Short mmCIF file of C-alpha atoms in Angstrom, two decimals:
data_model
loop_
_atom_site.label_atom_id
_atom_site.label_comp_id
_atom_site.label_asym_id
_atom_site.label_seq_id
_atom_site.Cartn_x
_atom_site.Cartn_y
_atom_site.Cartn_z
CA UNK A 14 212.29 12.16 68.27
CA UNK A 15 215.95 13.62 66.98
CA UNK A 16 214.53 17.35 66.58
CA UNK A 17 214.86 18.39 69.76
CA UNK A 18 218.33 17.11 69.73
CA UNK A 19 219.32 19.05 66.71
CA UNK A 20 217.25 22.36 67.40
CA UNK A 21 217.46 23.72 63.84
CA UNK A 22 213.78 24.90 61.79
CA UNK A 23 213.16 22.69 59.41
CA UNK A 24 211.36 24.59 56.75
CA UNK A 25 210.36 21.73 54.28
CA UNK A 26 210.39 17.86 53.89
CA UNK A 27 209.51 16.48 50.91
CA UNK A 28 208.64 12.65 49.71
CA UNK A 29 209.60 12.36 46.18
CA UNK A 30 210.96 9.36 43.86
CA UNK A 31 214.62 9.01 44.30
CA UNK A 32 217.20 7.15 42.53
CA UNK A 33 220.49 7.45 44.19
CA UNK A 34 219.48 8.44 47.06
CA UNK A 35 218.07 7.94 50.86
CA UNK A 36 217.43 11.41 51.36
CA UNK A 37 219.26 14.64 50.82
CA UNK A 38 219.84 18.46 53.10
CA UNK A 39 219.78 21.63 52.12
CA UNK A 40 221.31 23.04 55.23
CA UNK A 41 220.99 26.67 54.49
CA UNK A 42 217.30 26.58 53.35
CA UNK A 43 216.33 23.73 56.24
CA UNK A 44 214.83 21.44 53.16
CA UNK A 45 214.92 18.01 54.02
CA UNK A 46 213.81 15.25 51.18
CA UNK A 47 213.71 11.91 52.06
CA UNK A 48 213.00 8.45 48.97
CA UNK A 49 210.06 7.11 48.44
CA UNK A 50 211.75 4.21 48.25
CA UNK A 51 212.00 3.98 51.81
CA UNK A 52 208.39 3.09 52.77
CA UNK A 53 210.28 -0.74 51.59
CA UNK A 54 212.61 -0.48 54.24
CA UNK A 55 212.36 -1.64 57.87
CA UNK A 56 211.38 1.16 60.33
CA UNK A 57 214.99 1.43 62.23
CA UNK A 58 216.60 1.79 58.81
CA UNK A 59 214.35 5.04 57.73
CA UNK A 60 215.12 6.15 61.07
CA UNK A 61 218.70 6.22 60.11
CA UNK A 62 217.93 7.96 57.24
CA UNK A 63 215.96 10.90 59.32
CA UNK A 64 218.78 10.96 61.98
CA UNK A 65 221.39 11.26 58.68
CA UNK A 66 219.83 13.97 56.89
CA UNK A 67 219.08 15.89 60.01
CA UNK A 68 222.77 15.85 61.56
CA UNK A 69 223.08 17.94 57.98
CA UNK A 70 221.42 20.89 59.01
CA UNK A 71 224.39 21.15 61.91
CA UNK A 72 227.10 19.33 59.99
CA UNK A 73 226.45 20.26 56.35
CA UNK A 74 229.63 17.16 55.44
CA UNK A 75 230.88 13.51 56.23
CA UNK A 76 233.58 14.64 58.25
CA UNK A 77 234.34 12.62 61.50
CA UNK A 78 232.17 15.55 63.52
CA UNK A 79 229.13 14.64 61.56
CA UNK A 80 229.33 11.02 62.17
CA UNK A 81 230.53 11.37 65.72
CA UNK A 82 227.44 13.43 66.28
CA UNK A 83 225.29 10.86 64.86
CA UNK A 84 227.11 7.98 66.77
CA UNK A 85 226.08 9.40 69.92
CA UNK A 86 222.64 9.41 69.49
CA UNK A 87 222.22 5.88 67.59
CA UNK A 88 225.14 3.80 68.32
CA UNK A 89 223.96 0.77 66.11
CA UNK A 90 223.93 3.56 62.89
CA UNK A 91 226.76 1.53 61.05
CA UNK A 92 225.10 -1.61 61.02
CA UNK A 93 221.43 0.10 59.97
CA UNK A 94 223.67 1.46 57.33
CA UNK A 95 225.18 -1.37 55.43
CA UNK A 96 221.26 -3.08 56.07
CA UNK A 97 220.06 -0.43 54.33
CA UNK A 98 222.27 -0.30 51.28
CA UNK A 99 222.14 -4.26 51.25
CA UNK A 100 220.91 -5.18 47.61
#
């Protein structure tokens, strides 16, 4: 769905047990790993996640830009946020 929007190879994605985290980038290599953990999670909310980790292979930071970028293609993304990270 979002890959056409952010046109950059993505050279792995992996499913692995994660902690911490929702996912992570490796911008440079195109590695995208996404939790486990998130087969739990409602279907909008792991689409966040996706959306997140591949705005990092264009903006490899948090800066406004990044979410800015990601605002315009999911408007709701705060709200699927704070859902997601609701314990």
């Amino acid at each position: 769905k979002f890959t056409p929007v952010i046109n950059r190879k993505i050279n792995r994605l992996t499913i692995r047990k994660m902690q911490t985290r929702w996912g992570s980038c490796n911008h440079k290599k195109g590695y995208i790993n996404l939790s486990l953990n998130l087969i739990e999670k409602a279907p909008e909310l792991v689409e966040y996640v996706v959306l997140h980790e591949l705005a990092h292979l264009i903006y490899p930071h948090h800066q406004k830009s990044f979410y800015d970028f990601i605002a315009g293609l999911m408007s709701d993304f705060k709200t699927r946020e704070q859902r997601l990270n609701k314990k």
